[in-house]
CSV table of C-alpha atoms in Angstrom, one decimal:
chain,number,residue,atom,x,y,z
A,1,MET,CA,-26.0,-55.6,74.9
A,2,SER,CA,-29.6,-54.5,74.9
A,3,GLY,CA,-32.2,-53.6,77.6
A,4,THR,CA,-35.3,-52.2,75.9
A,5,GLY,CA,-34.4,-53.1,72.4
A,6,ASN,CA,-32.6,-50.0,71.4
A,7,SER,CA,-29.2,-51.4,70.7
A,8,PHE,CA,-30.8,-54.7,69.4
A,9,ARG,CA,-32.7,-52.7,66.8
A,10,ALA,CA,-29.7,-50.8,65.7
A,11,SER,CA,-27.8,-54.0,65.4
A,12,THR,CA,-30.3,-55.4,63.0
A,13,TRP,CA,-29.9,-52.4,60.8
A,14,MET,CA,-26.2,-53.2,60.7
A,15,GLU,CA,-26.9,-56.8,59.7
A,16,GLU,CA,-29.2,-55.6,57.0
A,17,ALA,CA,-26.6,-53.3,55.7
A,18,ALA,CA,-24.1,-56.1,55.7
A,19,ASN,CA,-26.5,-58.4,53.8
A,20,LYS,CA,-27.0,-55.8,51.2
A,21,LYS,CA,-23.3,-56.0,50.5
A,22,VAL,CA,-23.5,-59.9,50.4
A,23,VAL,CA,-21.5,-60.0,53.7
A,24,THR,CA,-22.5,-62.9,56.0
A,25,SER,CA,-23.2,-61.5,59.5
A,26,LYS,CA,-24.5,-62.8,62.9
A,27,LEU,CA,-25.7,-61.1,66.0
A,28,ASP,CA,-24.5,-62.3,69.3
A,29,GLN,CA,-25.8,-61.1,72.6
A,30,ILE,CA,-23.7,-59.8,75.4
A,31,SER,CA,-25.1,-61.4,78.4
A,32,LYS,CA,-24.0,-63.2,81.6
A,33,SER,CA,-24.2,-66.5,80.1
A,34,CYS,CA,-22.7,-65.8,76.7
A,35,GLU,CA,-19.6,-68.1,75.9
A,36,GLU,CA,-16.5,-66.7,74.3
A,37,LEU,CA,-17.1,-65.9,70.7
A,38,ASP,CA,-15.4,-67.8,68.1
A,39,LEU,CA,-13.7,-65.3,66.0
A,40,GLU,CA,-11.6,-67.4,63.8
A,41,GLU,CA,-13.5,-66.7,60.6
A,42,VAL,CA,-14.6,-63.2,61.5
A,43,ASP,CA,-13.2,-60.2,59.4
A,44,LEU,CA,-15.2,-57.5,61.0
A,45,LEU,CA,-16.4,-57.3,64.7
A,46,GLY,CA,-19.0,-54.7,65.8
A,47,VAL,CA,-19.7,-54.0,69.4
A,48,VAL,CA,-23.1,-52.3,70.0
A,49,PHE,CA,-24.4,-51.5,73.6
A,50,PRO,CA,-26.2,-48.7,75.5
A,51,THR,CA,-24.4,-46.0,77.5
A,52,HIS,CA,-24.8,-46.1,81.3
A,53,GLY,CA,-23.4,-43.4,83.5
A,54,PHE,CA,-21.7,-41.7,80.6
A,55,THR,CA,-19.7,-44.7,80.0
A,56,ALA,CA,-20.0,-48.4,79.0
A,57,PRO,CA,-21.9,-50.9,81.2
A,58,TRP,CA,-19.7,-53.1,83.3
A,59,GLN,CA,-21.2,-56.1,81.5
A,60,VAL,CA,-19.8,-54.7,78.1
A,61,ILE,CA,-16.4,-53.8,79.6
A,62,ARG,CA,-16.0,-57.3,81.1
A,63,HIS,CA,-17.2,-58.8,77.7
A,64,ALA,CA,-14.6,-56.8,75.8
A,65,LEU,CA,-11.8,-57.9,78.1
A,66,ARG,CA,-12.6,-61.4,77.7
A,67,LEU,CA,-12.6,-61.4,73.8
A,68,PRO,CA,-9.9,-63.3,72.3
A,69,HIS,CA,-6.9,-61.6,70.7
A,70,GLY,CA,-7.8,-59.7,67.7
A,71,ASN,CA,-4.7,-60.5,65.4
A,72,ARG,CA,-5.5,-57.1,63.6
A,73,LYS,CA,-9.1,-58.0,62.8
A,74,HIS,CA,-11.2,-55.1,62.0
A,75,ALA,CA,-13.7,-53.8,64.7
A,76,TYR,CA,-16.1,-50.9,65.2
A,77,VAL,CA,-18.0,-49.6,68.2
A,78,ILE,CA,-21.4,-48.1,68.6
A,79,ALA,CA,-22.8,-46.9,71.9
A,80,THR,CA,-26.4,-45.9,71.8
A,81,ARG,CA,-27.2,-42.9,74.0
A,82,ALA,CA,-30.5,-41.2,75.4
A,83,GLY,CA,-31.9,-39.1,72.5
A,84,THR,CA,-35.2,-37.2,73.2
A,85,ARG,CA,-37.6,-34.8,71.7
A,86,ILE,CA,-39.2,-31.9,73.2
A,87,ALA,CA,-41.8,-29.8,71.4
A,88,SER,CA,-40.7,-31.3,68.1
A,89,ILE,CA,-37.2,-30.3,68.8
A,90,PRO,CA,-34.7,-33.3,68.9
A,91,PHE,CA,-32.1,-33.1,71.5
A,92,PRO,CA,-28.9,-35.4,71.3
A,93,GLY,CA,-27.8,-37.9,74.0
A,94,PHE,CA,-24.4,-38.0,75.7
A,95,GLU,CA,-22.3,-41.1,75.4
A,96,GLY,CA,-19.2,-39.7,77.2
A,97,THR,CA,-16.4,-42.3,77.2
A,98,ALA,CA,-18.6,-45.2,76.4
A,99,GLY,CA,-17.5,-45.8,72.8
A,100,TYR,CA,-13.9,-45.0,73.0
A,101,LEU,CA,-13.4,-46.9,76.2
A,102,ILE,CA,-14.4,-50.2,74.4
A,103,ALA,CA,-12.5,-49.0,71.4
A,104,LEU,CA,-9.4,-48.7,73.6
A,105,ILE,CA,-9.9,-52.1,75.0
A,106,LEU,CA,-10.2,-53.7,71.5
A,107,PHE,CA,-7.2,-51.8,70.4
A,108,LEU,CA,-5.1,-53.2,73.1
A,109,LYS,CA,-6.3,-56.6,72.5
A,110,GLY,CA,-5.0,-56.3,69.0
A,111,TYR,CA,-8.0,-55.2,66.9
A,112,ALA,CA,-7.9,-52.6,64.2
A,113,VAL,CA,-10.6,-50.2,65.2
A,114,ARG,CA,-12.2,-48.6,62.2
A,115,GLY,CA,-15.0,-46.7,63.5
A,116,VAL,CA,-16.7,-45.3,66.8
A,117,MET,CA,-20.0,-43.5,67.0
A,118,GLY,CA,-22.6,-42.5,69.5
A,119,LEU,CA,-26.2,-43.1,68.2
A,120,ASP,CA,-29.3,-41.4,69.4
A,121,MET,CA,-32.1,-43.7,70.4
A,122,PRO,CA,-35.2,-43.1,72.5
A,123,SER,CA,-34.1,-42.4,76.1
A,124,ASN,CA,-35.3,-45.4,78.2
A,125,TRP,CA,-34.2,-44.6,81.8
A,126,MET,CA,-37.6,-44.9,83.3
A,127,SER,CA,-36.3,-44.9,86.8
A,128,LEU,CA,-35.7,-41.2,86.2
A,129,HIS,CA,-38.3,-40.1,83.5
A,130,TRP,CA,-41.3,-41.4,81.7
A,131,GLY,CA,-40.9,-43.2,78.3
A,132,LEU,CA,-41.3,-41.2,75.0
A,133,ASN,CA,-44.5,-41.5,73.3
A,134,LEU,CA,-44.8,-43.5,70.0
A,135,GLU,CA,-44.6,-40.4,67.7
A,136,ASN,CA,-41.5,-39.1,69.2
A,137,SER,CA,-39.9,-42.5,69.7
A,138,ARG,CA,-40.3,-43.3,65.9
A,139,PHE,CA,-39.0,-39.8,64.9
A,140,ILE,CA,-35.8,-40.5,66.8
A,141,ILE,CA,-35.5,-44.1,65.4
A,142,ARG,CA,-35.9,-42.9,61.9
A,143,ARG,CA,-33.1,-40.4,62.2
A,144,ALA,CA,-30.9,-43.2,63.9
A,145,ARG,CA,-31.6,-45.6,61.1
A,146,VAL,CA,-30.2,-43.1,58.4
A,147,LYS,CA,-27.1,-42.4,60.7
A,148,THR,CA,-26.5,-46.1,61.1
A,149,ASP,CA,-26.8,-46.8,57.3
A,150,LEU,CA,-24.3,-44.1,56.5
A,151,PHE,CA,-21.9,-45.3,59.1
A,152,MET,CA,-22.2,-48.9,58.0
A,153,LYS,CA,-21.7,-47.9,54.3
A,154,SER,CA,-18.3,-46.3,55.2
A,155,ILE,CA,-17.2,-49.1,57.3
A,156,LEU,CA,-17.9,-51.7,54.8
A,157,GLU,CA,-16.2,-49.7,52.0
A,158,GLY,CA,-13.2,-49.9,54.1
A,159,LYS,CA,-13.2,-46.3,55.4
A,160,ARG,CA,-12.7,-44.9,59.0
A,161,VAL,CA,-15.3,-43.0,60.9
A,162,TYR,CA,-14.5,-41.6,64.3
A,163,LYS,CA,-17.3,-39.6,65.7
A,164,GLY,CA,-18.0,-38.1,69.3
A,165,ILE,CA,-14.7,-36.5,70.0
A,166,VAL,CA,-16.4,-33.7,71.8
A,167,CYS,CA,-18.4,-36.2,73.9
A,168,LEU,CA,-15.1,-38.1,74.7
A,169,PHE,CA,-13.4,-34.8,75.9
A,170,LEU,CA,-16.4,-34.0,78.1
A,171,GLY,CA,-16.7,-37.7,79.1
A,172,LEU,CA,-13.1,-37.6,80.4
A,173,ILE,CA,-14.0,-34.5,82.5
A,174,LEU,CA,-16.9,-36.3,83.8
A,175,SER,CA,-15.0,-39.6,84.4
A,176,PRO,CA,-15.1,-39.4,88.1
A,177,ILE,CA,-18.9,-39.7,87.9
A,178,SER,CA,-18.5,-42.6,85.5
A,179,ILE,CA,-16.2,-44.3,87.8
A,180,GLY,CA,-18.5,-43.6,90.8
A,181,TYR,CA,-21.3,-45.2,88.8
A,182,LEU,CA,-19.4,-48.3,87.9
A,183,VAL,CA,-18.2,-49.0,91.4
A,184,ILE,CA,-21.2,-47.9,93.6
A,185,GLY,CA,-23.9,-46.1,91.6
A,186,ARG,CA,-25.2,-49.0,89.8
A,187,PHE,CA,-25.4,-51.0,92.9
A,188,PHE,CA,-27.6,-48.2,94.5
A,189,LEU,CA,-30.0,-48.1,91.5
A,190,SER,CA,-30.3,-51.9,91.4
A,191,LYS,CA,-31.7,-51.8,94.9
A,192,LEU,CA,-34.6,-49.4,94.0
A,193,PHE,CA,-36.6,-51.9,92.0
A,194,PHE,CA,-39.6,-53.6,93.5
A,195,ALA,CA,-42.8,-55.2,92.2
A,196,SER,CA,-46.2,-53.5,92.9
A,197,GLY,CA,-49.5,-55.3,93.6
A,198,ASN,CA,-49.9,-55.7,89.8
A,199,CYS,CA,-47.3,-58.4,89.8
A,200,THR,CA,-48.6,-61.9,89.0
A,201,GLY,CA,-45.2,-63.7,89.7
A,202,CYS,CA,-45.0,-64.8,86.1
A,203,GLY,CA,-41.1,-64.6,86.2
A,204,LEU,CA,-41.0,-62.9,82.7
A,205,CYS,CA,-38.6,-60.3,84.1
A,206,ALA,CA,-36.3,-63.0,85.7
A,207,ASN,CA,-36.3,-65.2,82.6
A,208,SER,CA,-35.6,-62.3,80.2
A,209,CYS,CA,-33.0,-60.5,82.2
A,210,PRO,CA,-29.8,-60.3,80.2
A,211,VAL,CA,-27.5,-60.5,83.2
A,212,GLN,CA,-29.7,-63.0,85.2
A,213,ALA,CA,-29.9,-60.4,87.9
A,214,ILE,CA,-33.4,-61.0,88.9
A,215,LYS,CA,-34.4,-63.9,91.2
A,216,MET,CA,-38.0,-65.1,91.9
A,217,VAL,CA,-38.3,-65.6,95.7
A,218,GLY,CA,-41.3,-67.0,97.8
A,219,SER,CA,-43.2,-70.2,97.5
A,220,ASN,CA,-46.8,-69.2,97.3
A,221,LYS,CA,-46.6,-66.1,95.1
A,222,PRO,CA,-43.1,-65.6,93.9
A,223,ARG,CA,-41.9,-62.0,93.5
A,224,PRO,CA,-38.8,-60.6,91.8
A,225,TYR,CA,-35.8,-59.8,93.9
A,226,TRP,CA,-33.0,-57.6,92.0
A,227,THR,CA,-29.4,-58.6,92.9
A,228,PHE,CA,-26.2,-56.6,92.6
A,229,ALA,CA,-25.7,-58.0,89.2
A,230,CYS,CA,-28.4,-55.6,87.9
A,231,GLU,CA,-27.3,-53.2,85.3
A,232,SER,CA,-30.5,-51.1,85.2
A,233,CYS,CA,-31.0,-51.8,81.6
A,234,MET,CA,-34.8,-51.2,82.1
A,235,ARG,CA,-35.9,-54.3,80.2
A,236,CYS,CA,-37.9,-55.6,83.2
A,237,MET,CA,-39.7,-52.3,83.6
A,238,GLY,CA,-40.1,-51.7,79.8
A,239,TYR,CA,-41.3,-55.2,79.1
A,240,CYS,CA,-43.6,-56.1,82.1
A,241,PRO,CA,-46.9,-56.9,80.9
A,242,ASN,CA,-48.5,-55.7,84.0
A,243,LYS,CA,-46.4,-52.5,84.4
A,244,ALA,CA,-45.7,-54.0,87.8
A,245,VAL,CA,-42.0,-53.1,88.0
A,246,GLU,CA,-41.4,-49.9,89.9
A,247,ALA,CA,-38.3,-47.9,91.2
A,248,SER,CA,-38.9,-46.5,94.6
A,249,HIS,CA,-38.0,-42.8,94.9
A,250,SER,CA,-39.1,-42.8,98.6
A,251,PHE,CA,-36.9,-45.7,99.4
A,252,ALA,CA,-33.9,-44.1,97.5
A,253,ILE,CA,-34.0,-41.2,100.1
A,254,ILE,CA,-33.8,-43.7,103.0
A,255,LEU,CA,-31.1,-45.7,101.2
A,256,TYR,CA,-28.9,-42.6,100.6
A,257,PHE,CA,-29.4,-41.6,104.4
A,258,VAL,CA,-28.4,-45.0,105.7
A,259,ALA,CA,-25.6,-45.5,103.3
A,260,THR,CA,-24.0,-42.2,104.2
A,261,LEU,CA,-23.8,-42.6,107.9
A,262,PRO,CA,-20.3,-42.0,109.2
A,263,VAL,CA,-19.8,-45.5,110.3
A,264,SER,CA,-16.2,-45.4,109.3
A,265,PHE,CA,-15.3,-42.6,111.6
A,266,TYR,CA,-16.6,-44.3,114.6
A,267,VAL,CA,-15.0,-47.6,113.6
A,268,LEU,CA,-11.6,-46.0,113.0
A,269,ASN,CA,-11.8,-43.9,116.2
A,270,GLU,CA,-12.2,-47.0,118.3
A,271,LEU,CA,-9.8,-49.1,116.3
A,272,GLY,CA,-7.1,-46.4,116.8
A,273,LYS,CA,-7.4,-46.9,120.5
A,274,ILE,CA,-6.3,-50.5,120.1
A,275,ILE,CA,-3.7,-50.5,117.2
A,276,PRO,CA,-1.7,-47.9,115.3
A,277,ILE,CA,-3.4,-47.0,112.1
A,278,GLU,CA,-2.2,-43.6,111.3
A,279,HIS,CA,-0.2,-44.6,108.3
A,280,TYR,CA,-2.9,-46.4,106.5
A,281,LEU,CA,-5.9,-44.3,107.6
A,282,SER,CA,-6.8,-43.2,104.3
A,283,LEU,CA,-7.0,-46.8,102.9
A,284,TYR,CA,-8.8,-48.1,105.9
A,285,ASN,CA,-11.4,-45.3,105.6
A,286,VAL,CA,-11.9,-46.2,101.9
A,287,VAL,CA,-12.2,-49.8,102.4
A,288,LEU,CA,-14.7,-49.4,105.4
A,289,ASN,CA,-16.8,-46.8,103.6
A,290,TYR,CA,-17.1,-49.0,100.4
A,291,SER,CA,-17.8,-52.2,102.4
A,292,TYR,CA,-20.3,-50.5,104.7
A,293,THR,CA,-22.2,-48.9,101.7
A,294,LEU,CA,-22.4,-52.2,99.9
A,295,ILE,CA,-23.6,-54.0,103.1
A,296,SER,CA,-26.2,-51.2,103.9
A,297,PHE,CA,-27.5,-51.4,100.5
A,298,PHE,CA,-28.0,-55.2,100.7
A,299,VAL,CA,-29.4,-55.2,104.3
A,300,ALA,CA,-31.9,-52.3,103.6
A,301,TYR,CA,-33.1,-53.9,100.4
A,302,LEU,CA,-33.5,-57.2,102.0
A,303,ILE,CA,-35.7,-55.7,104.5
A,304,LEU,CA,-37.7,-53.9,101.9
A,305,SER,CA,-38.3,-57.1,99.9
A,306,VAL,CA,-39.8,-58.7,103.1
A,307,LEU,CA,-41.7,-55.7,104.0
A,308,ILE,CA,-43.0,-55.1,100.4
A,309,LYS,CA,-45.0,-58.2,100.7
A,310,ASN,CA,-47.4,-56.4,102.9
A,311,PRO,CA,-50.3,-55.0,100.8
A,312,PHE,CA,-50.4,-51.7,102.7
A,313,LEU,CA,-46.7,-51.1,102.4
A,314,ASN,CA,-46.6,-52.2,99.0
A,315,LYS,CA,-49.2,-49.6,97.9
A,316,LEU,CA,-47.4,-47.1,100.1
A,317,CYS,CA,-44.2,-47.5,98.0
A,318,THR,CA,-46.1,-47.8,94.8
A,319,TYR,CA,-47.9,-44.5,95.3
A,320,THR,CA,-45.0,-42.6,96.6
A,321,THR,CA,-42.8,-43.3,93.5
A,322,PHE,CA,-43.0,-41.3,90.2
A,323,THR,CA,-42.5,-44.5,88.2
A,324,HIS,CA,-46.0,-45.5,88.9
A,325,LEU,CA,-47.2,-42.5,86.7
A,326,TYR,CA,-44.5,-42.9,84.0
A,327,ARG,CA,-45.3,-44.1,80.6
A,328,ARG,CA,-43.3,-47.3,79.9
A,329,TYR,CA,-40.9,-47.8,76.8
A,330,HIS,CA,-39.3,-50.4,74.8
A,331,GLU,CA,-38.3,-50.2,71.0
A,332,PRO,CA,-41.7,-50.3,69.4
A,333,ASP,CA,-40.7,-53.0,66.8
A,334,THR,CA,-38.6,-55.3,69.3
A,335,SER,CA,-40.4,-57.9,71.3
A,336,LEU,CA,-38.9,-60.2,74.0
A,337,ILE,CA,-39.5,-63.0,71.5
A,338,ASP,CA,-37.2,-61.2,68.8
A,339,ILE,CA,-34.4,-61.0,71.4
A,340,ALA,CA,-35.0,-64.5,72.6
A,341,GLU,CA,-34.7,-65.9,69.1
A,342,ARG,CA,-31.5,-64.2,68.4
A,343,LYS,CA,-30.1,-65.5,71.6
A,344,LYS,CA,-30.7,-69.0,70.4
A,345,ASP,CA,-28.8,-68.6,67.1
């Protein structure tokens, strides 16, 4: 799985390393529309993906769970993570439980996992910060290429390579954050995206979304609408030719306020007057809170998607978000055409 091309580029390096060893290889994208892989003649399976919320994205977890039984086929896992560089000093990313979570799923499905590694690639979370400049991006990418080649050399020679044990330990400590991200955080983030006045309605974001999470709505001038399926992979923001995709920080404040209203307290208080709920109070509270949070995200964003069509409100949202000022990023040598061509293979 790849959003802005980082994991895709790393996968092409692995493909090249295999070809040098005269090993036939093929890239298959993890996307919502991907079919179950035919692994009958596969000897070595590599799963490469970005880190989200200190763990693996839900789309990758679901894909790993759907893989056919491994029958002791060999496998390895690489989780790309947000590397950066400040004042010529490189700072490593943090993959947390991402790599070893997928490795555990593969192991339980009968694969012999021979390697796990976190790989620093340029940080691309543009909802939070600006994209790295070309010089810093290429610096991090060059270092990643060397690390990938060494890892693949060992794997192809039949060795075992398990890196990132410290990250795994810290990731386990931070697992409540990762779980929170998977069950609620990613839905919150998906409802911050909107298109500024620069949007031409070309539909490139919707057509290229790896999980088909963007819908073009409207008859006169279609505009993108982000659904709950969004994984915040940043492909839409990184590749938009008009830099029209924004994430509203001002709306995030409103959304957080609405989603954290103590609705369950009032509902349960009234419900308790009608039926006895003391024994299941905690369960009811969790279910109601979760349901209300998702519903509030949906309704608030639906209202935003209607209001954002107003030119004044669109400009207000655009100029009150930091993403309007951020430098956009995608892997410098990877175009949407490169990714699309691989998807057809």
